[in-house]
Amino acid sequence: YLIQIAYLCSMGKKIIILPLLAVLLAVSCKKDDTPDTSGVVTIDNTRTLGQTYYVYGFLFSDAKKVSTLDTPKPDITIDSDGTSLLFMSDNLKDSFFNAGEYPDAVSAETVFDNLKSATIPESSWEGLASPLKANQIWIYRTGQDTYAKIRIISLIGELRSGVNYAECTFEWEYQPDGTLTFPGK
C-alpha cells in the first residue's frame, strides 16, 4: 500500500511523504512494555503433561497466565476439593482476604469499582480463598507484599472425565507499589 502511494506521488513528494510515513509507523508501532494493572481473565485447573504435570494460573505482576513450571510461578491457581472451588498460592504466606459477598453481579461490580483502599489486620489473612462464589471480592497479597483485588464473575465446578474440573473468570486490579490503595480503572 505504501509503495502504491509512493508511485502515485511525484519524485519531490516522495521525499517528503516516505520519511513522514516512516515516522508515523515507528510511533504507532512502539510497544509499551508496562504490563496492565487490571483486566478480566479465566483460569482453570486443566492439567497438562510435559516433563511433569502443570496447570496455568495467573501472575498479576506480568498481567498474564503462566504455567506452574514457569519462573516466576503464577500468583494464584484454582482447584476443586470435590465440593467447592478455591484459589491457592505458592508464596508460603497467608495471602487471601474475603472482602465481601454480594447478592448479584451489579452490586459486586459497584463495590469492586468503589474499593479504593483497604486496611486488613494481619490475623485476617487466610491460606486459601475458599469457598469461591460468584459475586465475591477477595484481596490477594503476593509474596513480594504487593496486592490485587479480585471480583469473582463466574465459576464452573464439575466432574469431567472422572476428574474435578474448576474454572473461574474474574476481574482483577493489581497494585504494584506495596500499598492497599487501588486507583481504579
PDB file of C-alpha atoms in Angstrom:
ATOM      1  CA  TYR A   1       0.000   0.000   0.000  1.00  0.00           C
ATOM      2  CA  LEU A   2       2.773   2.436   0.903  1.00  0.00           C
ATOM      3  CA  ILE A   3       4.612   1.575  -2.301  1.00  0.00           C
ATOM      4  CA  GLN A   4       1.484   2.367  -4.333  1.00  0.00           C
ATOM      5  CA  ILE A   5       1.234   5.777  -2.653  1.00  0.00           C
ATOM      6  CA  ALA A   6       4.883   6.463  -3.414  1.00  0.00           C
ATOM      7  CA  TYR A   7       4.426   5.594  -7.111  1.00  0.00           C
ATOM      8  CA  LEU A   8       1.402   7.822  -7.359  1.00  0.00           C
ATOM      9  CA  CYS A   9       3.335  10.780  -6.000  1.00  0.00           C
ATOM     10  CA  SER A  10       5.812  12.818  -7.953  1.00  0.00           C
ATOM     11  CA  MET A  11       9.515  12.476  -7.100  1.00  0.00           C
ATOM     12  CA  GLY A  12       9.527  15.627  -4.934  1.00  0.00           C
ATOM     13  CA  LYS A  13       6.528  14.461  -2.910  1.00  0.00           C
ATOM     14  CA  LYS A  14       8.106  11.037  -2.363  1.00  0.00           C
ATOM     15  CA  ILE A  15      10.951  12.588  -0.458  1.00  0.00           C
ATOM     16  CA  ILE A  16       8.518  14.282   1.938  1.00  0.00           C
ATOM     17  CA  ILE A  17       5.866  11.541   2.245  1.00  0.00           C
ATOM     18  CA  LEU A  18       8.087   8.489   2.762  1.00  0.00           C
ATOM     19  CA  PRO A  19      10.023   9.879   5.780  1.00  0.00           C
ATOM     20  CA  LEU A  20       6.759  11.160   7.258  1.00  0.00           C
ATOM     21  CA  LEU A  21       5.141   7.724   6.887  1.00  0.00           C
ATOM     22  CA  ALA A  22       8.189   6.045   8.406  1.00  0.00           C
ATOM     23  CA  VAL A  23       7.985   8.321  11.457  1.00  0.00           C
ATOM     24  CA  LEU A  24       4.241   7.726  11.843  1.00  0.00           C
ATOM     25  CA  LEU A  25       4.685   3.957  11.609  1.00  0.00           C
ATOM     26  CA  ALA A  26       7.523   3.968  14.134  1.00  0.00           C
ATOM     27  CA  VAL A  27       5.488   5.974  16.634  1.00  0.00           C
ATOM     28  CA  SER A  28       2.315   3.920  16.186  1.00  0.00           C
ATOM     29  CA  CYS A  29       4.148   0.587  16.438  1.00  0.00           C
ATOM     30  CA  LYS A  30       6.070   1.439  19.587  1.00  0.00           C
ATOM     31  CA  LYS A  31       5.184  -1.193  22.204  1.00  0.00           C
ATOM     32  CA  ASP A  32       4.545  -0.216  25.784  1.00  0.00           C
ATOM     33  CA  ASP A  33       6.367  -2.783  27.926  1.00  0.00           C
ATOM     34  CA  THR A  34       4.417  -1.863  31.055  1.00  0.00           C
ATOM     35  CA  PRO A  35       2.026  -4.708  31.933  1.00  0.00           C
ATOM     36  CA  ASP A  36      -1.625  -3.957  32.506  1.00  0.00           C
ATOM     37  CA  THR A  37      -2.721  -3.450  36.092  1.00  0.00           C
ATOM     38  CA  SER A  38      -6.329  -4.542  35.589  1.00  0.00           C
ATOM     39  CA  GLY A  39      -8.449  -6.778  33.448  1.00  0.00           C
ATOM     40  CA  VAL A  40     -10.622  -9.871  33.234  1.00  0.00           C
ATOM     41  CA  VAL A  41      -9.189 -13.381  32.917  1.00  0.00           C
ATOM     42  CA  THR A  42     -10.317 -17.014  33.093  1.00  0.00           C
ATOM     43  CA  ILE A  43      -8.148 -19.709  34.653  1.00  0.00           C
ATOM     44  CA  ASP A  44      -8.855 -23.398  35.146  1.00  0.00           C
ATOM     45  CA  ASN A  45      -7.230 -26.469  36.646  1.00  0.00           C
ATOM     46  CA  THR A  46      -6.671 -28.414  33.423  1.00  0.00           C
ATOM     47  CA  ARG A  47      -3.539 -30.462  33.976  1.00  0.00           C
ATOM     48  CA  THR A  48      -1.122 -30.806  31.095  1.00  0.00           C
ATOM     49  CA  LEU A  49       1.687 -33.335  30.922  1.00  0.00           C
ATOM     50  CA  GLY A  50       5.122 -32.081  29.936  1.00  0.00           C
ATOM     51  CA  GLN A  51       8.134 -33.411  31.819  1.00  0.00           C
ATOM     52  CA  THR A  52       5.717 -33.245  34.744  1.00  0.00           C
ATOM     53  CA  TYR A  53       2.096 -32.141  35.176  1.00  0.00           C
ATOM     54  CA  TYR A  54       1.395 -28.422  35.238  1.00  0.00           C
ATOM     55  CA  VAL A  55      -1.534 -26.013  35.203  1.00  0.00           C
ATOM     56  CA  TYR A  56      -1.853 -22.384  34.227  1.00  0.00           C
ATOM     57  CA  GLY A  57      -2.552 -19.796  36.880  1.00  0.00           C
ATOM     58  CA  PHE A  58      -2.365 -16.024  36.868  1.00  0.00           C
ATOM     59  CA  LEU A  59       0.632 -13.756  37.575  1.00  0.00           C
ATOM     60  CA  PHE A  60      -0.568 -10.258  38.490  1.00  0.00           C
ATOM     61  CA  SER A  61       2.798  -8.502  38.054  1.00  0.00           C
ATOM     62  CA  ASP A  62       3.014  -9.632  34.414  1.00  0.00           C
ATOM     63  CA  ALA A  63      -0.757  -9.486  33.814  1.00  0.00           C
ATOM     64  CA  LYS A  64      -0.841 -12.918  32.187  1.00  0.00           C
ATOM     65  CA  LYS A  65      -1.445 -16.619  32.607  1.00  0.00           C
ATOM     66  CA  VAL A  66       1.699 -18.585  33.382  1.00  0.00           C
ATOM     67  CA  SER A  67       2.453 -22.243  33.992  1.00  0.00           C
ATOM     68  CA  THR A  68       3.253 -23.656  37.405  1.00  0.00           C
ATOM     69  CA  LEU A  69       6.576 -24.680  35.815  1.00  0.00           C
ATOM     70  CA  ASP A  70       7.471 -21.091  34.836  1.00  0.00           C
ATOM     71  CA  THR A  71       9.690 -18.688  36.760  1.00  0.00           C
ATOM     72  CA  PRO A  72       8.158 -16.735  38.260  1.00  0.00           C
ATOM     73  CA  LYS A  73       5.290 -19.074  39.073  1.00  0.00           C
ATOM     74  CA  PRO A  74       1.682 -17.889  38.987  1.00  0.00           C
ATOM     75  CA  ASP A  75       0.402 -15.932  41.968  1.00  0.00           C
ATOM     76  CA  ILE A  76      -2.835 -17.897  42.053  1.00  0.00           C
ATOM     77  CA  THR A  77      -4.187 -21.146  40.685  1.00  0.00           C
ATOM     78  CA  ILE A  78      -7.659 -22.628  41.013  1.00  0.00           C
ATOM     79  CA  ASP A  79      -8.671 -26.106  42.106  1.00  0.00           C
ATOM     80  CA  SER A  80     -11.591 -28.084  43.450  1.00  0.00           C
ATOM     81  CA  ASP A  81     -11.719 -30.222  46.568  1.00  0.00           C
ATOM     82  CA  GLY A  82     -14.757 -32.045  45.168  1.00  0.00           C
ATOM     83  CA  THR A  83     -17.319 -29.868  46.941  1.00  0.00           C
ATOM     84  CA  SER A  84     -16.081 -26.306  46.421  1.00  0.00           C
ATOM     85  CA  LEU A  85     -13.665 -24.253  44.346  1.00  0.00           C
ATOM     86  CA  LEU A  86     -10.649 -22.477  45.801  1.00  0.00           C
ATOM     87  CA  PHE A  87      -7.744 -20.228  44.922  1.00  0.00           C
ATOM     88  CA  MET A  88      -4.309 -21.357  46.045  1.00  0.00           C
ATOM     89  CA  SER A  89      -0.971 -19.584  46.224  1.00  0.00           C
ATOM     90  CA  ASP A  90       2.542 -20.956  46.421  1.00  0.00           C
ATOM     91  CA  ASN A  91       4.115 -17.983  48.226  1.00  0.00           C
ATOM     92  CA  LEU A  92       4.366 -19.573  51.710  1.00  0.00           C
ATOM     93  CA  LYS A  93       2.176 -16.999  53.460  1.00  0.00           C
ATOM     94  CA  ASP A  94      -1.487 -16.458  54.183  1.00  0.00           C
ATOM     95  CA  SER A  95      -2.475 -14.441  51.134  1.00  0.00           C
ATOM     96  CA  PHE A  96      -6.251 -14.172  50.835  1.00  0.00           C
ATOM     97  CA  PHE A  97      -8.799 -11.887  52.483  1.00  0.00           C
ATOM     98  CA  ASN A  98     -12.515 -12.179  51.739  1.00  0.00           C
ATOM     99  CA  ALA A  99     -13.656  -8.563  51.334  1.00  0.00           C
ATOM    100  CA  GLY A 100     -17.312  -9.477  50.836  1.00  0.00           C
ATOM    101  CA  GLU A 101     -20.037 -11.471  49.128  1.00  0.00           C
ATOM    102  CA  TYR A 102     -22.812  -9.733  47.211  1.00  0.00           C
ATOM    103  CA  PRO A 103     -26.275 -10.841  46.053  1.00  0.00           C
ATOM    104  CA  ASP A 104     -25.768 -10.015  42.376  1.00  0.00           C
ATOM    105  CA  ALA A 105     -23.206  -9.008  39.773  1.00  0.00           C
ATOM    106  CA  VAL A 106     -24.216  -5.340  39.726  1.00  0.00           C
ATOM    107  CA  SER A 107     -23.704  -4.981  43.496  1.00  0.00           C
ATOM    108  CA  ALA A 108     -20.367  -6.816  43.396  1.00  0.00           C
ATOM    109  CA  GLU A 109     -19.119  -4.722  40.478  1.00  0.00           C
ATOM    110  CA  THR A 110     -20.154  -1.480  42.190  1.00  0.00           C
ATOM    111  CA  VAL A 111     -18.346  -2.409  45.413  1.00  0.00           C
ATOM    112  CA  PHE A 112     -15.285  -3.601  43.452  1.00  0.00           C
ATOM    113  CA  ASP A 113     -15.116  -0.337  41.479  1.00  0.00           C
ATOM    114  CA  ASN A 114     -15.527   1.745  44.640  1.00  0.00           C
ATOM    115  CA  LEU A 115     -12.977  -0.234  46.686  1.00  0.00           C
ATOM    116  CA  LYS A 116     -10.117   2.258  46.569  1.00  0.00           C
ATOM    117  CA  SER A 117      -8.249   1.240  49.731  1.00  0.00           C
ATOM    118  CA  ALA A 118      -8.331  -1.393  52.448  1.00  0.00           C
ATOM    119  CA  THR A 119      -6.905  -1.986  55.891  1.00  0.00           C
ATOM    120  CA  ILE A 120      -6.543  -5.665  56.708  1.00  0.00           C
ATOM    121  CA  PRO A 121      -5.332  -6.889  60.110  1.00  0.00           C
ATOM    122  CA  GLU A 122      -2.510  -9.437  59.811  1.00  0.00           C
ATOM    123  CA  SER A 123      -4.616 -12.079  61.580  1.00  0.00           C
ATOM    124  CA  SER A 124      -7.368 -11.811  58.916  1.00  0.00           C
ATOM    125  CA  TRP A 125      -5.380 -13.275  56.011  1.00  0.00           C
ATOM    126  CA  GLU A 126      -6.196 -16.876  55.005  1.00  0.00           C
ATOM    127  CA  GLY A 127      -4.068 -19.544  53.325  1.00  0.00           C
ATOM    128  CA  LEU A 128      -6.702 -20.331  50.667  1.00  0.00           C
ATOM    129  CA  ALA A 129      -9.553 -18.407  49.095  1.00  0.00           C
ATOM    130  CA  SER A 130     -12.294 -20.908  49.855  1.00  0.00           C
ATOM    131  CA  PRO A 131     -15.040 -21.462  49.042  1.00  0.00           C
ATOM    132  CA  LEU A 132     -15.137 -19.301  45.933  1.00  0.00           C
ATOM    133  CA  LYS A 133     -18.561 -17.973  44.955  1.00  0.00           C
ATOM    134  CA  ALA A 134     -19.752 -15.698  42.176  1.00  0.00           C
ATOM    135  CA  ASN A 135     -20.011 -12.050  43.258  1.00  0.00           C
ATOM    136  CA  GLN A 136     -17.319 -12.292  45.927  1.00  0.00           C
ATOM    137  CA  ILE A 137     -14.474  -9.824  46.290  1.00  0.00           C
ATOM    138  CA  TRP A 138     -11.089 -11.021  47.523  1.00  0.00           C
ATOM    139  CA  ILE A 139      -7.880  -9.175  48.298  1.00  0.00           C
ATOM    140  CA  TYR A 140      -4.724 -11.097  47.410  1.00  0.00           C
ATOM    141  CA  ARG A 141      -1.250 -10.486  48.890  1.00  0.00           C
ATOM    142  CA  THR A 142       1.717 -11.637  46.779  1.00  0.00           C
ATOM    143  CA  GLY A 143       4.985 -12.999  48.139  1.00  0.00           C
ATOM    144  CA  GLN A 144       6.512  -9.553  47.492  1.00  0.00           C
ATOM    145  CA  ASP A 145       3.780  -7.831  49.555  1.00  0.00           C
ATOM    146  CA  THR A 146       2.052  -6.246  46.598  1.00  0.00           C
ATOM    147  CA  TYR A 147      -1.714  -6.566  46.319  1.00  0.00           C
ATOM    148  CA  ALA A 148      -4.564  -7.309  43.949  1.00  0.00           C
ATOM    149  CA  LYS A 149      -8.293  -7.068  44.348  1.00  0.00           C
ATOM    150  CA  ILE A 150     -10.368  -9.763  42.654  1.00  0.00           C
ATOM    151  CA  ARG A 151     -14.076  -9.882  41.769  1.00  0.00           C
ATOM    152  CA  ILE A 152     -15.402 -13.359  41.019  1.00  0.00           C
ATOM    153  CA  ILE A 153     -17.544 -13.136  37.883  1.00  0.00           C
ATOM    154  CA  SER A 154     -18.335 -16.794  37.184  1.00  0.00           C
ATOM    155  CA  LEU A 155     -17.351 -20.284  38.265  1.00  0.00           C
ATOM    156  CA  ILE A 156     -17.623 -23.794  36.877  1.00  0.00           C
ATOM    157  CA  GLY A 157     -17.117 -26.752  39.150  1.00  0.00           C
ATOM    158  CA  GLU A 158     -17.970 -30.164  37.774  1.00  0.00           C
ATOM    159  CA  LEU A 159     -16.742 -33.672  37.191  1.00  0.00           C
ATOM    160  CA  ARG A 160     -15.098 -34.078  33.755  1.00  0.00           C
ATOM    161  CA  SER A 161     -13.820 -37.485  32.689  1.00  0.00           C
ATOM    162  CA  GLY A 162     -13.756 -38.544  36.337  1.00  0.00           C
ATOM    163  CA  VAL A 163     -11.678 -35.510  37.419  1.00  0.00           C
ATOM    164  CA  ASN A 164     -12.818 -32.476  39.427  1.00  0.00           C
ATOM    165  CA  TYR A 165     -12.766 -29.557  36.980  1.00  0.00           C
ATOM    166  CA  ALA A 166     -12.565 -25.966  38.258  1.00  0.00           C
ATOM    167  CA  GLU A 167     -12.791 -22.759  36.236  1.00  0.00           C
ATOM    168  CA  CYS A 168     -13.034 -19.142  37.345  1.00  0.00           C
ATOM    169  CA  THR A 169     -13.495 -15.907  35.433  1.00  0.00           C
ATOM    170  CA  PHE A 170     -12.546 -12.885  37.490  1.00  0.00           C
ATOM    171  CA  GLU A 171     -11.916  -9.184  37.223  1.00  0.00           C
ATOM    172  CA  TRP A 172      -8.705  -8.000  38.854  1.00  0.00           C
ATOM    173  CA  GLU A 173      -6.787  -4.869  39.675  1.00  0.00           C
ATOM    174  CA  TYR A 174      -3.149  -5.043  40.752  1.00  0.00           C
ATOM    175  CA  GLN A 175      -1.345  -2.507  42.934  1.00  0.00           C
ATOM    176  CA  PRO A 176       2.417  -2.987  42.379  1.00  0.00           C
ATOM    177  CA  ASP A 177       3.594  -0.315  44.841  1.00  0.00           C
ATOM    178  CA  GLY A 178       3.002  -2.362  48.011  1.00  0.00           C
ATOM    179  CA  THR A 179       0.031  -0.346  49.269  1.00  0.00           C
ATOM    180  CA  LEU A 180      -3.580  -1.387  49.613  1.00  0.00           C
ATOM    181  CA  THR A 181      -4.688   1.624  47.581  1.00  0.00           C
ATOM    182  CA  PHE A 182      -6.309   0.836  44.245  1.00  0.00           C
ATOM    183  CA  PRO A 183      -6.526   3.818  41.873  1.00  0.00           C
ATOM    184  CA  GLY A 184      -9.285   2.314  39.731  1.00  0.00           C
ATOM    185  CA  LYS A 185      -9.764   1.861  36.020  1.00  0.00           C
TER     186      LYS A 185
END
